[in-house]
């Protein structure tokens, strides 16, 4: 799993620009799915055919990115945030464009107090001599992502794209390992989650699943003086109860707990006070879809150093596999 | 062309109260379209058949609602309290409004002589403002106005400066005008022109219209923010007045289809139409909801730069308006992607 994760986090895929990461996931799953297609929004949908009810699994493949909106006379770039960025996470970090151009994000230094700085006071410096020089390397509309290498300390790994490549890896592993399953399973790698669950909205509409499980990262409460939250790194995948986008369907939540206990997989319950996930969009599709969410605990989400524990991903994949193979039945 | 804009901007259509503006637009487009439909939300959807054999479905959208006020309470002394739709409270004082299309009122403010120093230095909150219709009691006011009546600004359309116009509601009557002019020709593909309701309160009209139309592509035509004014940094201009229609790459509500953005840019270049790329991500528009219809729709956004939107008076360059019409027409003539 670690090798797969390492590969996936190094692929460029900011929201709205998922071509490369989609290509790379297709390469991974080719031969394992019965059908692979890309829809209008750019979602990658891999189907494991079956005669049973349709289950949709969703992991978003986009990562937060910066979109160039303006280049000044001196060659400095201004940008719009595609996804949730904080000023303090960005200052003096390196970012990289699709074509390999690397830039440094910094701020208008006449502003003395960090709290007074907004994203509008930041710029990207690609070392250009002037506007023409900058435009010879980067165009208006080009997107950049954090440029931070994958690092590991045993099972603890950091990278700028754990959100949500960790979940993509989990889904890919599940697809590769699934044997007999009473369902037709749709493995969906969604686009533009970071911009408002957009890919999952149209994918769920097209698939019209019987039930769904989204996989995403979640915050933890296990760092010094962190906000209280009963999720720890390394204590197992988290079963979501709710976040700002969804109240998890009790049948799915209970099923996830039940299977974790049955197969002796460590798990923890998760209540996320801020943020939403694809599960919210799927749950409201058409006449409603019973939807759950399996979460991978992750520290420092949306920074350039998101940290996960590989064991949580492995246990998550095991749990998801057993849920699918045992079958999902909901008393409606 | 300018005369149409005058009528479009001087007709009221505060969100949820689009009857008058819808009637006007319907009259304007009837000679040019094959079919007109008004849906349950109040959207005006016009269909114009394409000339090619297997036409695609193109949804063109401009919202016909405008920002404004809604009467929420009638005081014992005959003054009216109100709620706002999309308006900065600082621009409300001393403005003239027309309630329900028939009763004039002013948003009163205590004369400067009577204000304490602290009152002069602070912005008066909207909840402390009232509309004065000259009634001296609740009973008198109730004869003229009902709770829930809308109030619109009364700004007159005027041509000013060198080819500029000032008017209320250019967001998005400019887009409505572009759409009306566009409908005067036929194109290879089927056109579904949607004059949408309730954009300003959350893209509501376009939501149901795009579900009904289920288009192959969608283009929202907007009057968008333009802040090329003193005190703004160049990168925060959003758009610049007078240098052509603005094409959006990303805004708060949508990430435009790359194929549509490059087709628009190619069209502009090959037809010598000036254009600009919108510089900020702020604001959303109907494209945000059109793209999510059914299994997803490729969308784009083209805007006329408009200074001072969401206020009683906005300003636009006629050249930008004309070039937006030209760009949309040329884009459609080429036949879709």
XYZ file of C-alpha atoms in Angstrom, chain A residues 15-17 19 39-41 67 69-70 78 80-83 108 120-121 140-141 143 192 195 198 201-202 205-206, chain B residues 211 216 233-236 249-255 258 277-281 288 291-298:
56
model
C -9.288 20.340 -8.641
C -10.533 20.819 -12.191
C -7.239 19.514 -13.610
C -6.171 14.488 -16.239
C -17.871 11.033 -17.560
C -18.521 14.631 -18.662
C -17.251 16.123 -15.401
C -5.031 28.847 -10.259
C -5.401 34.711 -12.448
C -2.985 37.555 -13.175
C -1.492 36.167 -8.506
C -7.276 32.047 -6.944
C -7.504 29.199 -4.430
C -9.107 26.039 -5.833
C -9.909 24.496 -2.476
C 3.397 41.612 0.227
C -5.196 38.328 -2.037
C -1.903 39.581 -0.578
C -3.249 32.528 -16.977
C -5.491 29.674 -15.857
C -2.849 25.479 -11.796
C -13.726 18.741 -7.859
C -14.665 22.878 -4.846
C -19.209 18.514 -7.695
C -23.039 14.950 -7.478
C -23.216 14.005 -11.160
C -26.987 10.794 -10.417
C -25.728 8.607 -13.272
C -32.623 19.891 -15.323
C -24.876 19.266 -24.024
C -4.607 46.693 -6.843
C -4.395 45.627 -10.469
C -4.733 41.930 -9.640
C -7.945 42.673 -7.737
C -11.662 30.175 -15.967
C -12.779 29.613 -12.398
C -15.144 31.317 -9.996
C -16.769 30.378 -6.736
C -19.426 28.256 -8.390
C -17.772 26.581 -11.365
C -14.555 25.583 -13.053
C -11.286 23.851 -20.749
C -9.750 36.654 -18.609
C -11.539 37.392 -15.325
C -8.890 37.981 -12.655
C -10.639 37.020 -9.446
C -12.505 33.967 -8.295
C -22.401 26.603 -11.174
C -22.879 22.046 -14.726
C -24.447 19.761 -12.114
C -27.598 18.939 -14.086
C -28.177 15.225 -14.620
C -24.860 13.500 -15.357
C -22.943 16.762 -15.697
C -22.750 19.528 -18.290
C -19.724 21.306 -19.746
